Amino acid sequence: MKFARSLVFLFLLFSLSCVYASSEDVEDVDEEFPQVQRTGSSPPPPISQPVAPKKDVFTLISSGEISKIPFTLSDFSHEIFVLLFFGLYGWFHFTGVSANKKVAKEWAELTENVWKKNFAHVGDKSGELVVQDSPRDYIFYASGRVHCRYIYGFLKCAPRHDILSRVTGIFLPGPDNYDRVTFNIALNDEESSNFVFFICPKHRVKEFLEDRWDLENFGKLREIPGFPNKHYALITDANEFAQALVAEPKLLKLFWASVGLNEKGEGQVIARPMIESLEIIDMPKKKPTNSDQIKSAQKRCAITIALPRMDRLGDIEKQRIVDMAEFVVTMIDAIGQFGKLSVEASNKLKKSRENAAYQLEKEEAKDVKEELSKKKAEAKKQREEELSKLSVEARRAAEEKDRKKEERKQKQKNQRKGRMIL
């Protein structure tokens, strides 16, 4: 995608250059060959002087005539135009990459103590907390802690290095235009039941429900007292787990802090809630094509945090970044402590998943039946076309043969049914 965007930019640049160059050539032609005013129908006057033969560049250089041609800055306007555009593109790229490195370094320095205090191993072998993967992508890794096997973090910076994305972001703002970090957490499966639990900003809930099969078919929108329901939408089929989370004081405090408020809802609401999404889900995001995909679906846990503007960090913004790192760790502990549902709730969730698998099996059987009916109809049509080309006697013999064949099939089918009844 990034390579394609660069190609599009170069193509547009080349097109503009060509248009600019062609307009200059037209002006030069107009100046060199001015229009002749003609009166009546009289022919133009004959050319009295012979046209001198054209000389190539090498002849002009060898004869020294080319040095006599006066060059001005406007003669190189096309080249200057192209160089300026390439220079601007290069400047955006290198300054953007440098700014993204600064963002990654700032985030690592602010949250380093949280990770090292809670995990045995943090970063790569050389001790770097984040490792650059592309001009805007950085990878974070941590392992060695209770309630999870490891964490993979992906810090995706704003596309500061891409001039096209920056211009597009001005007119079409979206999640891709700011810095955010996603934590993919490998949980201990035996410590939590299979359920759907999802949190996102209130204004994006419709978008997620329309795009996600798992949320639409299993989760329900819930409002829990004490939770910042005005700012976040909570979708789950495990109300027992949701109630336990809200009852945890430290976690509830961090939920409110992510929107700039305290537990009582006091303070200044920030423009963009910091928890972009939180999901603990055992079902596929997209609708499965068969029931086996439901049975083999793996539980996943992911938390995406939207970062504030990293070039304007005050003490409050820095503390919020640290709070969100603490939130990830606290959430892991809460899943380990409250993730195992009661037998009654687990059985209810298990039944809903079995029902979803059964519905898919019914859809599969229906599709197979429709396909067989279609093939049978096509075969019948083809057979009728073949019979129509035969003589009357040959057609009668063929139809009799088909009738006996169909009777044998029906007899075998009845025999199988009889054995099943016995």
Short mmCIF file of C-alpha atoms in Angstrom, two decimals:
data_model
loop_
_atom_site.label_atom_id
_atom_site.label_comp_id
_atom_site.label_asym_id
_atom_site.label_seq_id
_atom_site.Cartn_x
_atom_site.Cartn_y
_atom_site.Cartn_z
CA MET A 1 0.00 0.00 0.00
CA LYS A 2 2.83 2.41 0.88
CA PHE A 3 4.68 1.55 -2.36
CA ALA A 4 1.49 2.05 -4.40
CA ARG A 5 0.92 5.45 -2.75
CA SER A 6 4.44 6.50 -3.69
CA LEU A 7 3.88 5.40 -7.30
CA VAL A 8 0.65 7.41 -7.46
CA PHE A 9 2.48 10.48 -6.14
CA LEU A 10 5.28 10.09 -8.72
CA PHE A 11 2.73 9.63 -11.50
CA LEU A 12 0.89 12.81 -10.50
CA LEU A 13 4.18 14.66 -10.27
CA PHE A 14 5.22 13.46 -13.73
CA SER A 15 1.81 14.42 -15.19
CA LEU A 16 2.02 17.94 -13.74
CA SER A 17 5.55 18.29 -15.08
CA CYS A 18 4.47 17.20 -18.56
CA VAL A 19 1.54 19.63 -18.57
CA TYR A 20 3.78 22.43 -17.42
CA ALA A 21 6.42 21.60 -20.06
CA SER A 22 3.86 21.33 -22.87
CA SER A 23 2.40 24.75 -22.00
CA GLU A 24 5.88 26.28 -22.26
CA ASP A 25 6.48 24.60 -25.62
CA VAL A 26 3.22 26.04 -26.97
CA GLU A 27 4.25 29.53 -25.88
CA ASP A 28 7.66 29.08 -27.55
CA VAL A 29 6.02 27.97 -30.80
CA ASP A 30 3.66 30.95 -30.74
CA GLU A 31 6.59 33.32 -30.31
CA GLU A 32 8.67 31.66 -33.04
CA PHE A 33 5.85 31.41 -35.59
CA PRO A 34 3.50 34.38 -35.18
CA GLN A 35 0.23 34.29 -37.04
CA VAL A 36 0.21 36.09 -40.43
CA GLN A 37 -2.69 38.38 -41.14
CA ARG A 38 -4.21 37.59 -44.56
CA THR A 39 -6.60 39.74 -46.59
CA GLY A 40 -8.93 38.41 -49.22
CA SER A 41 -8.04 35.15 -50.92
CA SER A 42 -4.56 36.10 -52.13
CA PRO A 43 -1.92 33.42 -51.50
CA PRO A 44 0.87 34.07 -49.01
CA PRO A 45 4.03 35.65 -50.39
CA PRO A 46 6.68 33.20 -51.50
CA ILE A 47 9.65 32.54 -49.29
CA SER A 48 12.53 34.34 -50.88
CA GLN A 49 15.34 33.01 -48.72
CA PRO A 50 16.27 29.31 -48.48
CA VAL A 51 15.93 27.68 -45.08
CA ALA A 52 19.28 26.88 -43.54
CA PRO A 53 19.85 23.19 -42.72
CA LYS A 54 19.44 22.29 -39.03
CA LYS A 55 22.60 21.55 -37.05
CA ASP A 56 22.73 18.92 -34.37
CA VAL A 57 24.00 19.54 -30.83
CA PHE A 58 27.43 18.02 -31.46
CA THR A 59 28.00 20.32 -34.47
CA LEU A 60 27.00 23.37 -32.44
CA ILE A 61 29.35 22.40 -29.60
CA SER A 62 32.31 21.71 -31.91
CA SER A 63 31.81 24.97 -33.77
CA GLY A 64 31.48 26.98 -30.57
CA GLU A 65 28.09 28.36 -31.57
CA ILE A 66 26.31 26.84 -28.58
CA SER A 67 28.28 29.05 -26.21
CA LYS A 68 26.76 32.09 -27.90
CA ILE A 69 23.16 31.04 -27.02
CA PRO A 70 21.97 33.17 -24.08
CA PHE A 71 20.59 30.95 -21.23
CA THR A 72 18.21 32.32 -18.62
CA LEU A 73 16.73 30.82 -15.45
CA SER A 74 13.33 30.47 -17.15
CA ASP A 75 14.88 28.01 -19.63
CA PHE A 76 15.24 25.52 -16.76
CA SER A 77 11.83 26.15 -15.14
CA HIS A 78 10.66 22.60 -15.92
CA GLU A 79 13.69 21.01 -14.27
CA ILE A 80 13.46 23.37 -11.29
CA PHE A 81 9.77 22.49 -10.88
CA VAL A 82 10.55 18.74 -10.76
CA LEU A 83 13.51 19.19 -8.38
CA LEU A 84 11.45 21.30 -6.00
CA PHE A 85 8.73 18.66 -5.81
CA PHE A 86 11.20 15.84 -5.24
CA GLY A 87 12.99 17.95 -2.66
CA LEU A 88 9.72 18.66 -0.85
CA TYR A 89 8.80 14.96 -0.89
CA GLY A 90 12.23 14.00 0.46
CA TRP A 91 12.06 16.66 3.15
CA PHE A 92 8.64 15.41 4.32
CA HIS A 93 9.89 11.84 4.37
CA PHE A 94 13.05 12.37 6.39
CA THR A 95 11.58 14.88 8.83
CA GLY A 96 8.54 12.61 9.28
CA VAL A 97 10.69 9.55 9.99
CA SER A 98 12.72 11.55 12.48
CA ALA A 99 9.56 12.80 14.22
CA ASN A 100 8.18 9.25 14.46
CA LYS A 101 11.43 8.05 16.03
CA LYS A 102 11.11 10.80 18.59
CA VAL A 103 7.50 9.71 19.35
CA ALA A 104 8.57 6.08 19.84
CA LYS A 105 11.47 7.10 22.06
CA GLU A 106 9.26 9.37 24.16
CA TRP A 107 6.64 6.65 24.67
CA ALA A 108 9.32 4.08 25.59
CA GLU A 109 10.93 6.39 28.15
CA LEU A 110 7.59 7.24 29.79
CA THR A 111 6.35 3.64 30.11
CA GLU A 112 9.64 1.77 30.60
CA ASN A 113 9.35 1.59 34.41
CA VAL A 114 5.84 0.11 34.21
CA TRP A 115 6.94 -2.74 31.93
CA LYS A 116 10.17 -3.53 33.76
CA LYS A 117 8.38 -3.56 37.10
CA ASN A 118 5.75 -6.06 35.89
CA PHE A 119 7.57 -8.30 33.39
CA ALA A 120 10.73 -10.39 33.65
CA HIS A 121 11.81 -9.76 30.06
CA VAL A 122 11.17 -6.51 28.18
CA GLY A 123 12.34 -5.47 24.70
CA ASP A 124 14.82 -7.22 22.43
CA LYS A 125 18.13 -8.91 23.28
CA SER A 126 20.04 -5.64 23.03
CA GLY A 127 17.79 -4.02 25.64
CA GLU A 128 15.84 -1.75 23.26
CA LEU A 129 12.25 -1.38 24.45
CA VAL A 130 10.89 -0.67 20.95
CA VAL A 131 12.33 -1.80 17.63
CA GLN A 132 11.64 0.04 14.38
CA ASP A 133 9.84 -2.06 11.75
CA SER A 134 9.03 0.65 9.17
CA PRO A 135 9.03 4.46 8.94
CA ARG A 136 5.90 4.58 11.14
CA ASP A 137 5.77 1.15 12.86
CA TYR A 138 7.56 0.04 16.03
CA ILE A 139 7.39 -3.31 17.85
CA PHE A 140 7.34 -3.89 21.60
CA TYR A 141 7.65 -7.24 23.41
CA ALA A 142 7.35 -8.33 27.03
CA SER A 143 7.05 -11.72 28.74
CA GLY A 144 7.44 -13.40 32.11
CA ARG A 145 4.35 -12.54 34.14
CA VAL A 146 1.38 -14.23 35.79
CA HIS A 147 -1.95 -14.40 33.93
CA CYS A 148 -0.37 -14.09 30.48
CA ARG A 149 2.32 -15.73 28.36
CA TYR A 150 3.57 -12.62 26.55
CA ILE A 151 2.59 -9.26 25.05
CA TYR A 152 3.28 -8.01 21.55
CA GLY A 153 2.87 -4.26 21.21
CA PHE A 154 2.63 -2.42 17.89
CA LEU A 155 3.19 1.32 18.01
CA LYS A 156 1.80 2.84 14.82
CA CYS A 157 2.74 6.49 14.45
CA ALA A 158 0.88 9.05 12.37
CA PRO A 159 2.02 9.11 8.70
CA ARG A 160 4.23 12.15 9.18
CA HIS A 161 6.64 10.90 6.50
CA ASP A 162 3.97 10.58 3.76
CA ILE A 163 2.92 13.87 2.18
CA LEU A 164 -0.13 12.33 0.48
CA SER A 165 -1.43 10.81 3.73
CA ARG A 166 -0.88 14.07 5.59
CA VAL A 167 -2.82 16.07 3.00
CA THR A 168 -5.59 13.44 2.94
CA GLY A 169 -5.74 13.46 6.75
CA ILE A 170 -6.55 17.18 6.74
CA PHE A 171 -9.76 16.59 4.77
CA LEU A 172 -10.54 13.03 5.96
CA PRO A 173 -9.46 12.75 9.61
CA GLY A 174 -9.56 9.26 11.10
CA PRO A 175 -7.82 6.81 13.44
CA ASP A 176 -4.94 6.45 11.00
CA ASN A 177 -3.92 10.08 11.46
CA TYR A 178 -2.76 9.92 15.08
CA ASP A 179 -0.33 7.83 17.13
CA ARG A 180 -1.66 4.68 18.76
CA VAL A 181 -0.31 1.49 20.27
CA THR A 182 -1.99 -1.93 20.14
CA PHE A 183 -1.18 -4.67 22.66
CA ASN A 184 -1.88 -8.24 21.58
CA ILE A 185 -1.93 -10.29 24.80
CA ALA A 186 -1.50 -14.08 24.88
CA LEU A 187 -3.64 -15.12 27.85
CA ASN A 188 -3.52 -18.31 29.86
CA ASP A 189 -6.57 -20.03 28.36
CA GLU A 190 -7.41 -22.03 31.46
CA GLU A 191 -7.82 -18.85 33.57
CA SER A 192 -10.77 -17.43 31.64
CA SER A 193 -13.96 -18.70 30.02
CA ASN A 194 -14.93 -18.19 26.39
CA PHE A 195 -16.97 -15.02 26.03
CA VAL A 196 -17.28 -11.77 24.10
CA PHE A 197 -16.20 -8.56 25.83
CA PHE A 198 -15.62 -5.37 23.85
CA ILE A 199 -15.20 -1.68 24.68
CA CYS A 200 -14.90 1.21 22.23
CA PRO A 201 -15.62 4.97 22.16
CA LYS A 202 -19.35 5.67 22.07
CA HIS A 203 -19.27 7.43 18.70
CA ARG A 204 -17.71 4.40 16.97
CA VAL A 205 -20.01 1.65 18.25
CA LYS A 206 -22.20 1.64 15.12
CA GLU A 207 -19.14 1.25 12.91
CA PHE A 208 -17.91 -1.77 14.87
CA LEU A 209 -21.33 -3.44 15.06
CA GLU A 210 -21.79 -3.19 11.30
CA ASP A 211 -18.31 -4.53 10.57
CA ARG A 212 -17.99 -7.32 13.15
CA TRP A 213 -19.91 -10.61 13.00
CA ASP A 214 -18.82 -11.62 16.53
CA LEU A 215 -20.16 -8.44 18.15
CA GLU A 216 -23.41 -8.41 16.20
CA ASN A 217 -24.30 -12.05 16.93
CA PHE A 218 -23.02 -12.63 20.47
CA GLY A 219 -22.56 -9.36 22.32
CA LYS A 220 -25.19 -7.04 23.74
CA LEU A 221 -24.84 -3.34 24.52
CA ARG A 222 -24.86 -2.88 28.28
CA GLU A 223 -24.75 0.09 30.64
CA ILE A 224 -23.26 -0.67 34.04
CA PRO A 225 -23.57 1.79 36.94
CA GLY A 226 -20.23 3.39 37.77
CA PHE A 227 -18.74 2.78 34.31
CA PRO A 228 -18.18 5.83 32.01
CA ASN A 229 -21.16 4.85 29.84
CA LYS A 230 -21.39 8.34 28.33
CA HIS A 231 -17.95 7.98 26.75
CA TYR A 232 -17.59 4.25 26.07
CA ALA A 233 -19.84 1.53 24.66
CA LEU A 234 -19.58 -1.86 26.38
CA ILE A 235 -20.64 -4.92 24.36
CA THR A 236 -20.58 -8.34 26.03
CA ASP A 237 -22.36 -11.64 26.53
CA ALA A 238 -20.67 -12.08 29.94
CA ASN A 239 -22.39 -9.58 32.20
CA GLU A 240 -20.92 -11.36 35.22
CA PHE A 241 -17.38 -10.52 34.07
CA ALA A 242 -18.30 -6.92 33.22
CA GLN A 243 -19.78 -6.34 36.68
CA ALA A 244 -16.63 -7.72 38.31
CA LEU A 245 -14.40 -5.34 36.32
CA VAL A 246 -16.40 -2.26 37.25
CA ALA A 247 -16.29 -3.31 40.90
CA GLU A 248 -12.46 -3.24 40.84
CA PRO A 249 -11.49 0.25 42.18
CA LYS A 250 -8.10 0.60 40.47
CA LEU A 251 -9.43 -0.51 37.09
CA LEU A 252 -12.47 1.75 37.30
CA LYS A 253 -10.24 4.71 38.18
CA LEU A 254 -8.13 4.04 35.05
CA PHE A 255 -11.25 3.80 32.87
CA TRP A 256 -12.28 7.27 34.01
CA ALA A 257 -8.72 8.59 33.69
CA SER A 258 -8.69 7.53 30.02
CA VAL A 259 -11.31 10.22 29.30
CA GLY A 260 -9.68 12.84 31.55
CA LEU A 261 -11.99 12.48 34.56
CA ASN A 262 -11.84 11.06 38.07
CA GLU A 263 -14.09 8.29 39.47
CA LYS A 264 -16.80 10.83 40.27
CA GLY A 265 -16.85 12.09 36.68
CA GLU A 266 -15.13 15.37 37.56
CA GLY A 267 -12.46 17.06 35.45
CA GLN A 268 -11.86 18.13 31.84
CA VAL A 269 -13.02 15.64 29.20
CA ILE A 270 -10.35 15.04 26.57
CA ALA A 271 -11.34 15.28 22.91
CA ARG A 272 -10.46 11.69 22.06
CA PRO A 273 -10.89 8.83 24.59
CA MET A 274 -7.58 7.03 25.00
CA ILE A 275 -9.03 3.50 24.94
CA GLU A 276 -9.69 3.07 21.23
CA SER A 277 -10.72 -0.56 21.68
CA LEU A 278 -10.52 -3.40 24.19
CA GLU A 279 -11.53 -6.89 23.20
CA ILE A 280 -11.51 -10.35 24.78
CA ILE A 281 -13.26 -12.52 22.22
CA ASP A 282 -13.34 -16.20 21.28
CA MET A 283 -15.31 -15.85 18.02
CA PRO A 284 -14.17 -14.86 14.48
CA LYS A 285 -14.50 -11.20 13.46
CA LYS A 286 -15.98 -12.08 10.07
CA LYS A 287 -18.81 -14.54 9.49
CA PRO A 288 -17.37 -18.08 9.21
CA THR A 289 -17.99 -20.09 6.06
CA ASN A 290 -18.46 -23.34 8.01
CA SER A 291 -19.12 -24.53 11.56
CA ASP A 292 -15.56 -25.83 12.01
CA GLN A 293 -14.29 -22.25 12.07
CA ILE A 294 -16.43 -21.56 15.14
CA LYS A 295 -15.23 -24.69 16.92
CA SER A 296 -11.56 -23.99 16.15
CA ALA A 297 -11.63 -20.20 16.82
CA GLN A 298 -8.90 -19.04 19.20
CA LYS A 299 -9.49 -16.61 22.05
CA ARG A 300 -7.78 -13.27 21.52
CA CYS A 301 -7.16 -10.28 23.75
CA ALA A 302 -6.16 -6.90 22.33
CA ILE A 303 -6.07 -3.37 23.72
CA THR A 304 -5.54 -0.32 21.49
CA ILE A 305 -4.55 2.96 23.14
CA ALA A 306 -4.77 6.31 21.32
CA LEU A 307 -1.86 8.54 22.34
CA PRO A 308 -2.16 12.31 22.86
CA ARG A 309 -0.22 14.71 20.65
CA MET A 310 3.34 13.74 21.40
CA ASP A 311 4.78 17.10 20.30
CA ARG A 312 2.72 18.93 22.95
CA LEU A 313 3.15 16.78 26.03
CA GLY A 314 2.60 18.40 29.37
CA ASP A 315 2.79 16.72 32.76
CA ILE A 316 -0.89 15.72 32.59
CA GLU A 317 -0.52 14.11 29.16
CA LYS A 318 2.60 12.25 30.25
CA GLN A 319 0.80 10.89 33.29
CA ARG A 320 -2.07 9.69 31.09
CA ILE A 321 0.36 7.72 28.93
CA VAL A 322 1.79 6.06 32.06
CA ASP A 323 -1.76 5.40 33.34
CA MET A 324 -2.65 3.58 30.10
CA ALA A 325 0.41 1.33 30.48
CA GLU A 326 -0.78 0.59 34.02
CA PHE A 327 -4.25 -0.05 32.61
CA VAL A 328 -2.93 -2.82 30.34
CA VAL A 329 -1.19 -4.56 33.25
CA THR A 330 -4.22 -4.15 35.56
CA MET A 331 -6.52 -5.51 32.86
CA ILE A 332 -4.38 -8.64 32.50
CA ASP A 333 -4.65 -9.24 36.25
CA ALA A 334 -8.42 -8.68 36.19
CA ILE A 335 -8.89 -11.25 33.42
CA GLY A 336 -6.87 -13.77 35.42
CA GLN A 337 -8.87 -13.10 38.59
CA PHE A 338 -12.43 -12.69 37.24
CA GLY A 339 -12.29 -14.33 33.82
CA LYS A 340 -13.56 -17.71 34.99
CA LEU A 341 -17.35 -17.51 34.91
CA SER A 342 -19.82 -19.50 36.98
CA VAL A 343 -20.98 -22.90 35.71
CA GLU A 344 -24.42 -21.51 34.87
CA ALA A 345 -23.02 -18.57 32.84
CA SER A 346 -20.45 -20.81 31.08
CA ASN A 347 -23.15 -23.32 30.07
CA LYS A 348 -25.30 -20.51 28.68
CA LEU A 349 -22.41 -19.18 26.56
CA LYS A 350 -21.52 -22.69 25.40
CA LYS A 351 -25.10 -23.24 24.26
CA SER A 352 -25.12 -19.99 22.26
CA ARG A 353 -21.96 -21.06 20.44
CA GLU A 354 -23.35 -24.51 19.71
CA ASN A 355 -26.48 -22.87 18.32
CA ALA A 356 -24.37 -20.60 16.08
CA ALA A 357 -22.47 -23.65 14.78
CA TYR A 358 -25.79 -25.46 14.15
CA GLN A 359 -27.16 -22.51 12.17
CA LEU A 360 -24.04 -22.49 10.01
CA GLU A 361 -24.38 -26.24 9.42
CA LYS A 362 -27.98 -25.66 8.29
CA GLU A 363 -26.80 -22.95 5.89
CA GLU A 364 -24.08 -25.29 4.59
CA ALA A 365 -26.63 -28.10 4.02
CA LYS A 366 -28.97 -25.68 2.26
CA ASP A 367 -26.19 -24.46 -0.02
CA VAL A 368 -25.20 -28.05 -0.86
CA LYS A 369 -28.82 -28.97 -1.59
CA GLU A 370 -29.26 -25.95 -3.87
CA GLU A 371 -26.05 -26.79 -5.70
CA LEU A 372 -27.14 -30.41 -6.22
CA SER A 373 -30.58 -29.29 -7.46
CA LYS A 374 -28.91 -26.91 -9.88
CA LYS A 375 -26.61 -29.63 -11.21
CA LYS A 376 -29.55 -32.07 -11.50
CA ALA A 377 -31.62 -29.52 -13.45
CA GLU A 378 -28.70 -28.82 -15.80
CA ALA A 379 -28.17 -32.57 -16.34
CA LYS A 380 -31.88 -33.05 -17.05
CA LYS A 381 -31.90 -30.18 -19.55
CA GLN A 382 -28.83 -31.57 -21.29
CA ARG A 383 -30.44 -35.05 -21.45
CA GLU A 384 -33.62 -33.61 -22.97
CA GLU A 385 -31.58 -31.85 -25.63
CA GLU A 386 -29.82 -35.12 -26.46
CA LEU A 387 -33.12 -37.03 -26.70
CA SER A 388 -34.66 -34.38 -28.94
CA LYS A 389 -32.05 -35.16 -31.59
CA LEU A 390 -32.93 -38.90 -31.66
CA SER A 391 -35.55 -40.65 -33.76
CA VAL A 392 -38.92 -41.58 -32.22
CA GLU A 393 -37.98 -45.23 -31.61
CA ALA A 394 -34.49 -44.42 -30.26
CA ARG A 395 -35.96 -41.76 -28.00
CA ARG A 396 -38.59 -44.18 -26.66
CA ALA A 397 -35.87 -46.78 -25.90
CA ALA A 398 -33.68 -44.18 -24.16
CA GLU A 399 -36.58 -42.94 -22.03
CA GLU A 400 -37.41 -46.52 -21.01
CA LYS A 401 -33.80 -47.06 -20.03
CA ASP A 402 -33.82 -43.87 -17.93
CA ARG A 403 -37.08 -44.94 -16.26
CA LYS A 404 -35.67 -48.32 -15.20
CA LYS A 405 -32.51 -46.63 -13.92
CA GLU A 406 -34.58 -44.26 -11.80
CA GLU A 407 -36.62 -47.19 -10.42
CA ARG A 408 -33.45 -49.00 -9.34
CA LYS A 409 -32.24 -45.87 -7.54
CA GLN A 410 -35.57 -45.47 -5.75
CA LYS A 411 -35.58 -49.15 -4.74
CA GLN A 412 -32.05 -48.89 -3.28
CA LYS A 413 -33.07 -45.74 -1.41
CA ASN A 414 -36.10 -47.48 0.13
CA GLN A 415 -33.95 -50.43 1.16
CA ARG A 416 -31.52 -48.13 2.97
CA LYS A 417 -34.39 -46.47 4.80
CA GLY A 418 -35.71 -49.89 5.85
CA ARG A 419 -32.37 -50.92 7.31
CA MET A 420 -32.14 -47.64 9.25
CA ILE A 421 -35.59 -48.25 10.80
CA LEU A 422 -34.61 -51.78 11.87
#
